[in-house]
Coordinates of C-alpha atoms and ligand atoms in Angstrom, one line a residue:
M1091 CA 0.0 0.0 0.0
A1092 CA 1.5 3.3 -1.1
A1093 CA 1.8 6.1 1.5
A1094 CA -0.3 9.3 0.8
E1095 CA 2.9 11.3 0.3
D1096 CA 3.9 9.1 -2.6
R1097 CA 0.9 10.3 -4.6
L1098 CA 1.3 13.0 -7.2
P1099 CA -1.4 15.6 -7.8
V1100 CA -2.8 16.2 -11.2
R1101 CA -4.1 19.6 -12.3
N1102 CA -7.4 20.1 -14.1
P1103 CA -6.6 22.3 -17.2
R1104 CA -10.0 23.9 -17.1
T1105 CA -10.3 24.7 -13.4
G1106 CA -6.7 24.9 -12.4
D1107 CA -7.4 22.7 -9.4
N1108 CA -5.5 19.6 -8.5
D1109 CA -8.5 17.2 -8.5
Y1110 CA -6.9 13.8 -9.2
W1111 CA -3.9 11.8 -7.8
I1112 CA -1.7 9.1 -9.2
T1113 CA 0.4 6.7 -7.3
P1114 CA 3.6 5.6 -9.0
P1115 CA 4.7 2.0 -8.4
S1116 CA 7.7 1.5 -6.1
P1117 CA 10.9 0.4 -7.9
K1118 CA 10.3 -3.1 -6.5
R1119 CA 6.7 -3.2 -7.7
L1120 CA 7.7 -1.9 -11.1
H1121 CA 10.3 -4.7 -11.3
E1122 CA 7.6 -7.3 -10.4
I1123 CA 5.2 -5.9 -13.0
C1124 CA 7.9 -6.2 -15.6
Q1125 CA 8.8 -9.7 -14.6
E1126 CA 5.1 -10.7 -14.8
L1127 CA 4.9 -9.2 -18.3
R1128 CA 8.1 -11.0 -19.4
A1129 CA 6.8 -14.3 -18.2
A1130 CA 3.5 -13.9 -20.0
Q1131 CA 5.2 -12.7 -23.2
V1132 CA 6.7 -16.1 -23.8
A1133 CA 3.3 -17.6 -24.6
W1134 CA 2.0 -14.4 -26.2
G1135 CA 4.9 -14.2 -28.7
A1136 CA 4.6 -18.0 -29.4
R1137 CA 0.9 -17.7 -30.3
P1138 CA 0.1 -17.8 -34.0
L1139 CA -0.3 -14.2 -35.4
A1140 CA -4.0 -14.9 -36.1
E1141 CA -4.6 -15.6 -32.4
R1142 CA -2.9 -12.4 -31.3
I1143 CA -5.0 -10.5 -33.9
A1144 CA -8.2 -12.1 -32.6
V1145 CA -7.3 -10.9 -29.0
M1146 CA -6.5 -7.4 -30.3
L1147 CA -9.8 -7.2 -32.1
R1148 CA -11.6 -8.1 -28.9
W1149 CA -9.7 -5.2 -27.2
A1150 CA -10.9 -2.9 -30.0
D1151 CA -14.4 -4.0 -29.2
A1152 CA -13.9 -3.4 -25.5
I1153 CA -12.6 0.2 -26.2
E1154 CA -15.6 0.8 -28.3
R1155 CA -17.8 -0.3 -25.4
H1156 CA -16.0 2.0 -23.0
A1157 CA -15.4 4.9 -25.4
Q1158 CA -17.6 7.4 -23.6
A1159 CA -15.8 6.9 -20.2
I1160 CA -12.4 7.1 -21.9
G1161 CA -13.4 10.2 -23.8
D1162 CA -14.8 11.8 -20.6
A1163 CA -11.5 11.1 -18.7
E1164 CA -9.3 12.4 -21.6
A1165 CA -11.5 15.5 -21.9
I1166 CA -10.6 16.3 -18.3
D1167 CA -7.0 15.4 -18.9
T1168 CA -6.7 17.8 -21.9
G1169 CA -9.5 20.2 -21.5
R1170 CA -10.7 19.3 -25.0
W1171 CA -14.2 17.9 -25.4
K1172 CA -14.8 16.9 -29.0
L1173 CA -11.3 15.5 -30.0
S1174 CA -11.1 13.6 -26.7
H1175 CA -14.3 11.8 -27.5
Q1176 CA -13.0 11.0 -31.0
V1177 CA -9.7 9.6 -29.8
P1178 CA -11.1 6.2 -28.5
H1179 CA -12.5 5.6 -32.0
M1180 CA -9.2 6.6 -33.6
V1181 CA -7.4 4.0 -31.4
V1182 CA -10.0 1.4 -32.3
D1183 CA -9.4 2.2 -36.0
G1184 CA -5.7 1.9 -35.4
I1185 CA -6.0 -1.5 -33.8
R1186 CA -8.3 -2.8 -36.6
G1187 CA -6.1 -1.3 -39.3
W1188 CA -2.9 -2.8 -38.0
C1189 CA -4.6 -6.2 -37.5
K1190 CA -5.6 -6.0 -41.2
S1191 CA -2.2 -5.0 -42.6
A1192 CA 0.0 -7.0 -40.2
P1193 CA -0.2 -10.5 -41.9
A1194 CA 0.9 -9.3 -45.3
L1195 CA 3.7 -7.0 -44.2
I1196 CA 5.1 -9.7 -41.8
D1197 CA 4.9 -12.2 -44.6
R1198 CA 6.8 -9.8 -46.9
A1199 CA 9.5 -9.4 -44.3
L1200 CA 10.1 -13.2 -44.0
L1201 CA 12.8 -13.9 -46.6
S1202 CA 14.0 -17.2 -47.8
G1203 CA 16.2 -18.4 -50.6
T1204 CA 19.7 -19.4 -51.6
S1205 CA 22.8 -17.5 -50.7
T1206 CA 24.3 -15.4 -53.4
I1207 CA 27.7 -15.9 -51.7
Y1208 CA 27.6 -19.7 -50.9
P1209 CA 25.3 -21.3 -53.5
N1210 CA 25.0 -24.5 -51.3
V1211 CA 23.5 -22.5 -48.4
S1212 CA 19.8 -21.8 -48.2
F1213 CA 18.5 -19.4 -45.7
Q1214 CA 15.2 -18.5 -44.0
S1215 CA 14.6 -15.4 -41.8
Q1216 CA 12.8 -15.5 -38.5
L1217 CA 11.2 -12.6 -36.7
K1218 CA 11.6 -12.8 -32.9
P1219 CA 9.6 -10.2 -31.0
I1220 CA 11.4 -8.0 -28.5
P1221 CA 10.2 -9.4 -25.2
L1222 CA 9.3 -6.3 -23.3
L1223 CA 8.8 -2.8 -24.8
G1224 CA 8.5 0.3 -22.7
V1225 CA 6.5 3.3 -23.9
I1226 CA 6.9 6.7 -22.4
S1227 CA 4.3 9.1 -23.7
P1228 CA 3.5 12.8 -23.4
W1229 CA 0.5 14.8 -22.2
N1230 CA -0.7 16.4 -25.5
H1231 CA -2.5 13.3 -26.8
P1232 CA -2.7 11.0 -23.9
F1233 CA -4.5 7.9 -25.2
L1234 CA -3.4 8.1 -28.8
L1235 CA 0.3 8.6 -28.0
A1236 CA 0.2 5.9 -25.3
T1237 CA -1.0 3.4 -27.8
L1238 CA 0.5 4.5 -31.1
D1239 CA 3.6 2.3 -30.7
A1240 CA 2.0 -0.2 -28.3
I1241 CA -0.6 -1.5 -30.7
P1242 CA 1.9 -2.7 -33.4
A1243 CA 4.3 -4.0 -30.7
L1244 CA 1.5 -6.2 -29.2
I1245 CA 0.6 -7.5 -32.6
A1246 CA 4.2 -8.3 -33.2
G1247 CA 4.2 -10.4 -30.0
C1248 CA 5.9 -8.1 -27.5
A1249 CA 4.7 -7.4 -24.0
V1250 CA 4.3 -3.7 -23.4
V1251 CA 4.4 -1.4 -20.3
V1252 CA 3.2 2.1 -20.9
K1253 CA 4.0 5.1 -18.7
P1254 CA 1.9 8.0 -19.8
S1255 CA 2.6 11.6 -18.8
E1256 CA 1.9 12.6 -15.2
I1257 CA 0.2 15.7 -16.6
A1258 CA -2.7 13.8 -18.2
P1259 CA -3.1 10.3 -16.7
R1260 CA -6.8 10.2 -16.0
F1261 CA -7.5 8.1 -19.2
V1262 CA -5.6 5.2 -17.7
E1263 CA -8.4 4.0 -15.4
P1264 CA -11.1 3.5 -18.0
V1265 CA -8.6 2.1 -20.5
Q1266 CA -7.4 -0.4 -17.9
R1267 CA -11.0 -1.6 -17.7
T1268 CA -11.0 -2.3 -21.4
V1269 CA -7.7 -4.3 -21.0
D1270 CA -9.2 -6.2 -18.0
D1271 CA -12.1 -7.2 -20.3
V1272 CA -9.5 -9.2 -22.4
P1273 CA -7.5 -11.4 -20.0
E1274 CA -5.0 -12.6 -22.6
L1275 CA -4.1 -9.0 -23.3
A1276 CA -4.1 -8.0 -19.6
A1277 CA -1.3 -10.5 -19.1
V1278 CA 1.0 -8.6 -21.6
L1279 CA -0.1 -4.9 -21.5
R1280 CA 0.2 -2.7 -18.4
F1281 CA -0.2 1.0 -17.8
I1282 CA 1.8 2.5 -14.9
T1283 CA 1.5 6.0 -13.7
G1284 CA 4.3 8.3 -12.5
D1285 CA 6.6 11.1 -13.5
G1286 CA 10.0 11.2 -14.9
R1287 CA 11.5 9.1 -12.1
T1288 CA 9.2 6.3 -13.0
G1289 CA 10.1 6.8 -16.7
Q1290 CA 13.8 6.6 -15.8
A1291 CA 13.3 3.4 -13.7
L1292 CA 11.3 1.8 -16.5
I1293 CA 14.2 2.2 -18.9
E1294 CA 16.2 -0.1 -16.6
E1295 CA 13.6 -2.8 -17.0
V1296 CA 12.7 -3.1 -20.7
D1297 CA 14.4 -4.4 -23.9
A1298 CA 13.4 -1.5 -26.1
L1299 CA 11.9 1.9 -25.6
C1300 CA 9.5 4.2 -27.5
F1301 CA 9.5 7.8 -26.3
T1302 CA 7.4 10.9 -27.4
G1303 CA 8.1 14.2 -25.7
S1304 CA 10.6 17.1 -25.5
V1305 CA 14.1 17.2 -26.7
G1306 CA 15.6 17.7 -23.2
T1307 CA 13.9 14.6 -21.8
G1308 CA 14.5 12.7 -25.1
R1309 CA 18.2 13.2 -24.7
K1310 CA 18.1 11.8 -21.1
V1311 CA 16.1 8.8 -22.3
A1312 CA 18.5 8.2 -25.3
V1313 CA 21.5 8.3 -23.0
A1314 CA 19.8 5.8 -20.5
C1315 CA 18.9 3.5 -23.4
A1316 CA 22.4 3.8 -24.9
N1317 CA 23.9 2.8 -21.5
R1318 CA 21.9 -0.4 -21.6
F1319 CA 22.4 -0.9 -25.4
I1320 CA 18.7 -1.2 -26.0
P1321 CA 16.9 0.1 -29.1
A1322 CA 15.4 3.5 -28.6
F1323 CA 12.7 5.0 -30.9
L1324 CA 12.3 8.7 -30.0
E1325 CA 10.0 11.4 -31.4
M1326 CA 10.7 14.8 -30.0
G1327 CA 8.4 17.3 -31.6
G1328 CA 9.0 19.8 -34.3
K1329 CA 9.0 23.3 -35.7
D1330 CA 7.1 22.5 -38.8
A1331 CA 7.4 24.9 -41.7
A1332 CA 4.7 25.7 -44.3
V1333 CA 5.7 27.3 -47.6
V1334 CA 3.0 29.2 -49.5
T1335 CA 4.0 30.1 -53.1
A1336 CA 3.0 33.0 -55.3
T1337 CA 0.7 30.7 -57.3
A1338 CA -1.1 29.2 -54.3
D1339 CA -4.9 29.5 -53.9
L1340 CA -4.7 31.8 -50.9
D1341 CA -8.0 30.7 -49.4
R1342 CA -6.9 27.1 -49.5
A1343 CA -3.5 28.0 -48.0
A1344 CA -5.0 30.1 -45.2
T1345 CA -7.5 27.4 -44.3
A1346 CA -4.8 24.7 -44.2
V1347 CA -2.3 26.8 -42.3
L1348 CA -4.7 28.0 -39.7
R1349 CA -6.2 24.6 -39.0
S1350 CA -2.8 23.0 -38.7
S1351 CA -1.5 25.8 -36.5
V1352 CA -4.3 26.0 -34.0
F1353 CA -6.0 22.6 -34.0
A1354 CA -5.8 21.2 -30.4
T1355 CA -4.5 24.6 -29.3
G1356 CA -1.4 24.0 -31.4
Q1357 CA -0.4 21.2 -29.1
I1358 CA 0.4 18.6 -31.8
C1359 CA 3.9 17.5 -32.7
F1360 CA 3.2 18.2 -36.4
S1361 CA 1.4 21.5 -35.9
T1362 CA 2.5 24.2 -38.4
E1363 CA 4.7 26.5 -36.4
R1364 CA 6.1 28.9 -39.0
V1365 CA 5.0 30.0 -42.4
Y1366 CA 6.9 31.3 -45.4
V1367 CA 4.9 33.2 -48.0
H1368 CA 6.0 34.7 -51.3
E1369 CA 6.3 38.4 -51.0
S1370 CA 3.9 39.0 -53.8
V1371 CA 1.0 37.4 -51.9
H1372 CA 2.2 37.9 -48.3
D1373 CA -0.2 40.7 -47.4
A1374 CA -3.2 39.1 -49.1
F1375 CA -2.4 35.8 -47.3
V1376 CA -2.1 37.5 -43.9
Q1377 CA -5.4 39.2 -44.4
K1378 CA -7.1 36.0 -45.1
L1379 CA -5.4 34.2 -42.2
V1380 CA -6.4 37.0 -39.8
E1381 CA -10.0 37.0 -41.1
K1382 CA -10.3 33.3 -40.5
S1383 CA -8.4 33.4 -37.2
N1384 CA -10.8 36.1 -35.9
Q1385 CA -13.8 33.7 -36.6
L1386 CA -12.5 31.2 -34.1
E1387 CA -13.8 31.2 -30.6
L1388 CA -12.4 29.9 -27.3
S1389 CA -14.1 26.8 -26.1
Y1390 CA -15.0 28.5 -22.8
P1391 CA -17.0 28.3 -20.7
D1392 CA -18.8 25.4 -22.5
P1393 CA -16.2 22.8 -23.5
R1394 CA -18.6 21.6 -26.2
R1395 CA -18.6 24.9 -28.0
G1396 CA -15.9 27.0 -29.7
H1397 CA -12.6 26.0 -31.4
I1398 CA -9.7 26.5 -29.1
G1399 CA -9.5 24.8 -25.7
P1400 CA -7.3 25.6 -22.8
F1401 CA -3.6 24.8 -22.6
T1402 CA -3.3 21.2 -21.2
F1403 CA 0.0 21.8 -19.5
V1404 CA -0.1 25.0 -17.5
R1405 CA 3.6 25.8 -18.1
Q1406 CA 3.0 25.8 -21.8
A1407 CA 1.0 29.1 -21.6
A1408 CA 4.0 30.8 -20.1
I1409 CA 6.3 29.3 -22.8
V1410 CA 4.0 30.6 -25.6
D1411 CA 3.7 34.0 -24.0
A1412 CA 7.5 34.2 -23.7
H1413 CA 7.9 33.4 -27.4
I1414 CA 5.4 36.1 -28.4
D1415 CA 7.0 38.7 -26.0
D1416 CA 10.5 37.9 -27.4
A1417 CA 9.2 38.3 -31.0
L1418 CA 7.4 41.6 -30.3
A1419 CA 10.5 42.9 -28.5
Q1420 CA 12.5 42.2 -31.6
G1421 CA 10.2 44.0 -34.0
A1422 CA 7.5 41.4 -34.9
R1423 CA 3.9 42.7 -35.4
L1424 CA 0.8 41.2 -33.8
A1425 CA -1.8 40.8 -36.6
C1426 CA -4.4 39.2 -34.3
G1427 CA -4.6 37.3 -31.0
G1428 CA -1.9 38.0 -28.4
K1429 CA -1.3 36.8 -24.9
S1430 CA -2.7 33.9 -23.0
E1431 CA -5.7 34.8 -20.8
Q1432 CA -6.9 33.1 -17.6
L1433 CA -10.5 32.1 -17.6
G1434 CA -12.1 30.1 -14.8
G1435 CA -8.7 28.7 -13.7
G1436 CA -7.7 27.6 -17.2
H1437 CA -5.2 29.3 -19.6
Y1438 CA -6.5 30.1 -23.0
M1439 CA -5.1 31.8 -26.1
R1440 CA -6.9 33.1 -29.2
A1441 CA -5.6 32.3 -32.6
T1442 CA -2.5 34.5 -32.9
V1443 CA -0.8 35.7 -36.1
L1444 CA 2.6 37.4 -36.0
T1445 CA 4.3 39.1 -39.0
E1446 CA 7.7 40.7 -39.6
V1447 CA 9.3 37.8 -37.8
T1448 CA 12.9 36.6 -38.2
H1449 CA 15.0 33.6 -37.4
A1450 CA 16.5 35.5 -34.5
M1451 CA 13.2 35.0 -32.6
K1452 CA 12.3 32.0 -30.5
V1453 CA 8.9 31.8 -32.1
M1454 CA 10.6 30.8 -35.4
T1455 CA 13.2 28.5 -33.9
E1456 CA 11.9 26.8 -30.7
E1457 CA 8.8 24.6 -30.3
T1458 CA 6.0 27.0 -29.4
F1459 CA 3.2 24.4 -29.0
G1460 CA 0.4 27.0 -29.0
P1461 CA -2.2 28.5 -31.4
V1462 CA 0.4 30.8 -32.9
T1463 CA 1.1 31.3 -36.6
P1464 CA 4.2 33.4 -37.4
V1465 CA 4.4 34.5 -41.0
M1466 CA 7.6 35.5 -42.8
R1467 CA 7.9 36.7 -46.4
Y1468 CA 10.4 35.2 -49.0
R1469 CA 11.5 36.4 -52.4
T1470 CA 12.8 33.3 -54.2
E1471 CA 12.0 29.6 -54.1
E1472 CA 15.6 29.0 -53.0
E1473 CA 15.2 31.3 -50.1
A1474 CA 12.0 29.7 -49.0
I1475 CA 13.6 26.2 -49.0
A1476 CA 16.7 27.6 -47.2
L1477 CA 14.5 29.2 -44.5
A1478 CA 12.3 26.1 -44.1
N1479 CA 15.5 23.9 -43.7
D1480 CA 17.1 26.4 -41.3
S1481 CA 15.8 24.5 -38.2
D1482 CA 17.0 22.3 -35.4
Y1483 CA 13.9 20.2 -36.1
G1484 CA 12.6 18.3 -39.1
L1485 CA 9.4 16.4 -38.2
S1486 CA 7.0 17.4 -40.9
A1487 CA 6.4 20.3 -43.3
A1488 CA 3.9 21.6 -45.8
V1489 CA 3.9 23.2 -49.2
I1490 CA 0.9 25.0 -50.7
A1491 CA 1.5 25.9 -54.3
G1492 CA -0.4 26.4 -57.6
D1493 CA -0.6 22.7 -58.1
V1494 CA 0.6 19.4 -56.6
E1495 CA 3.6 19.2 -59.0
E1496 CA 4.9 22.6 -58.0
A1497 CA 4.4 21.7 -54.4
R1498 CA 6.1 18.3 -54.8
R1499 CA 9.2 20.0 -56.4
I1500 CA 9.6 22.2 -53.3
G1501 CA 8.6 19.4 -50.9
E1502 CA 11.3 17.0 -52.2
R1503 CA 13.9 19.5 -51.0
L1504 CA 12.6 20.0 -47.5
D1505 CA 14.4 18.3 -44.7
A1506 CA 11.4 16.8 -42.9
G1507 CA 10.1 13.3 -42.6
A1508 CA 6.5 13.9 -43.8
V1509 CA 5.7 16.7 -46.2
A1510 CA 2.1 17.6 -46.9
L1511 CA 1.4 18.9 -50.4
Q1512 CA -1.6 21.3 -50.9
D1513 CA -2.5 20.9 -47.2
A1514 CA -0.7 20.9 -43.9
G1515 CA -0.7 18.8 -40.7
I1516 CA -1.9 15.5 -42.3
T1517 CA 1.0 13.3 -41.2
I1518 CA -1.3 10.8 -39.6
A1519 CA -2.6 9.8 -43.1
I1520 CA 0.4 7.6 -43.7
L1521 CA 0.3 5.9 -40.3
R1522 CA 0.3 2.3 -41.6
D1523 CA 1.3 3.0 -45.2
A1524 CA 4.5 4.9 -45.6
E1525 CA 7.7 5.2 -43.6
K1526 CA 9.2 8.5 -42.6
N1527 CA 12.3 9.5 -40.6
S1528 CA 12.6 12.4 -38.3
F1529 CA 15.3 14.9 -39.3
N1530 CA 17.7 16.6 -36.8
L1531 CA 16.4 16.9 -33.2
S1532 CA 12.9 15.7 -34.1
G1533 CA 13.7 12.1 -33.5
M1534 CA 15.8 9.0 -33.9
G1535 CA 15.5 5.3 -34.3
G1536 CA 13.7 4.6 -37.5
S1537 CA 10.2 5.2 -38.8
R1538 CA 7.3 4.7 -36.4
M1539 CA 5.0 4.7 -39.4
G1540 CA 4.5 2.3 -42.3
P1541 CA 5.7 -1.3 -42.3
N1542 CA 8.6 -0.4 -40.0
G1543 CA 6.1 0.8 -37.4
L1544 CA 5.5 -2.9 -36.7
L1545 CA 8.6 -4.6 -38.0
R1546 CA 11.0 -2.6 -35.7
F1547 CA 9.6 -4.6 -32.8
Y1548 CA 11.2 -7.8 -34.1
R1549 CA 14.7 -8.9 -33.8
K1550 CA 15.6 -10.3 -37.2
K1551 CA 17.2 -13.7 -37.3
A1552 CA 18.5 -15.8 -40.2
L1553 CA 18.7 -19.6 -40.2
M1554 CA 21.2 -20.9 -42.7
A1555 CA 21.4 -24.6 -43.9
N1556 CA 24.4 -25.8 -45.8
H1557 CA 23.3 -28.5 -48.2
A1558 CA 26.9 -29.6 -49.2
A1559 CA 29.8 -30.8 -47.2
P1560 CA 31.2 -28.1 -44.8
A1561 CA 34.5 -26.5 -45.8
D1562 CA 37.3 -28.6 -44.4
M1563 CA 40.1 -26.8 -42.6
L1564 CA 42.6 -29.3 -43.9
A1565 CA 41.6 -28.6 -47.5
L1566 CA 41.6 -24.8 -47.0
G1567 CA 45.2 -24.7 -46.0
E1568 CA 46.7 -21.5 -44.6
A1569 CA 44.1 -18.6 -44.4
Ligands
TXE1723 O1 7.6 16.6 -21.9 P1 8.6 15.6 -21.3 P2 6.7 17.6 -21.1 C1 7.3 19.5 -25.9 C2 6.5 20.7 -25.7 C3 6.5 20.9 -24.2 C4 7.8 20.2 -23.8 C5 7.7 19.7 -22.4 O2 7.3 21.8 -26.3 O3 6.6 22.2 -23.8 O4 7.9 19.1 -24.7 O5 6.6 18.8 -22.2 C6 8.6 11.4 -19.1 N1 13.2 9.7 -18.0 N2 6.4 18.3 -26.2 O6 7.3 18.2 -19.9 O7 9.3 16.1 -20.1 C7 7.4 12.2 -18.6 O8 6.9 11.7 -17.4 C8 12.2 9.1 -18.5 C9 6.5 17.9 -27.5 O9 5.4 16.9 -20.9 O10 9.5 15.3 -22.4 C10 6.4 12.0 -19.8 O11 5.8 10.8 -19.6 N3 11.0 9.7 -18.8 C11 5.9 16.6 -27.7 C12 7.3 12.0 -21.0 O12 8.6 11.8 -20.5 C13 10.9 11.0 -18.4 C14 4.7 16.2 -26.8 C15 7.4 13.3 -21.8 O13 7.7 14.4 -20.9 C16 11.9 11.7 -17.8 C17 4.8 16.8 -25.5 C18 13.2 11.0 -17.6 N4 14.2 11.6 -17.0 C19 5.6 17.8 -25.2 N5 11.5 12.9 -17.5 C20 5.5 16.5 -29.2 N6 5.8 17.4 -30.0 O14 4.8 15.5 -29.5 C21 10.2 13.0 -17.9 N7 9.8 11.8 -18.5

């Protein structure tokens, strides 16, 4: 039984009150949990794929049954009503989608044939699941990011222990009920709550780790994983650029840029965080962007109305304010929006557009993670590409041009893993279909999307059979 002082308070992003508590497992208990999962994984990994898929599909059904309760909990976690209630269905689609695509992509990864070096040797590959995967996830999309990597890992045959962010852990209770509904799954999937200390302790227990979060924490996680020589798959956010060319349909461009900047209060890793617009259309674009921005309303006091909810993480409001202050102090102009405002204990911010920005400003270089769209003019295509690539990050990007071909020409030269053409912020579209790498500080460890999103959870083995007499040392002579 944990002592009361071991509990961690959780703040409600709409009221500002601490109205929920989590109790991290002791290191001893965490070790026991991981041992239980390891023991159960042996049978789970040995089951035929079709059986694991059948179990996962039952989990999807259970999530569907509990969708309302999960959505309600996540709505308190994040302060967002509508999206929080969509997320359980997105997770269900994710499970069903991976279950559908897994057999063929695993089949394609199983190679067999004759050696091109030793013609008498035949080979066959074997995929051995990593026994225990740890997932450390952030607060901005609690259920989605806790399960994005866990779902394909479970299908691959791993056991998984997930440590969601201490900022938004309420969803765990109703999700645990869905896991408990499927005993075979409950044996190999566990959610544990806690802060960075629990995350750090978890790394000592697992055989591979998936992390989503900040660069600073990602670096600590990468070092801890390197010390143990375990594979680490890290995604650390971005500073996604959007390029709008002179030929672009400006209404389309403003619609795409605004949505991808302010959706979920800008708290998405692939939010648009900086925009480069050709000088000939800059003013007209900004006018449209401001007009559209001014139509958006805060989702306060009724969480079911409006467009922009509170900051989920209270410190984020201060970070966003600091970025705006820094930009204004260096000569940026506020076209609309402005500072965060406190309403009923929550921190909110209207859709904010900044112009006359430069790369000397934090708002153009550091992850802002708020509903802010800084717009900078460019003169030539070369300049636009150079500006977009002048970043410590490289998660996603966008190009809105006169047509797809023009957008593709620019997009091919951008240093980012997923580039939206004629739209922005649509990275999730390729979840199971195409692979993408993070550039620079945005991540490491191979694609979490496409076939590798699942195949990375296998250790690849090769079994080789020699069908002729083995080479004889006596016959080989001196090497
Ligand atoms: O992330 P952290 P935070 C960015 C965003 C935000 C900043 C900080 O800019 O302002 O990150 O957010 C666990 N060992 N993003 O503080 O600290 C922690 O408990 C192991 C971008 O939430 O990185 C949580 O579960 N684990 C991002 C997880 O790491 C540790 C999404 C992430 O926390 C740990 C969220 C440690 N030493 C924030 N310390 C995106 N773009 O998707 C903490 N953790």
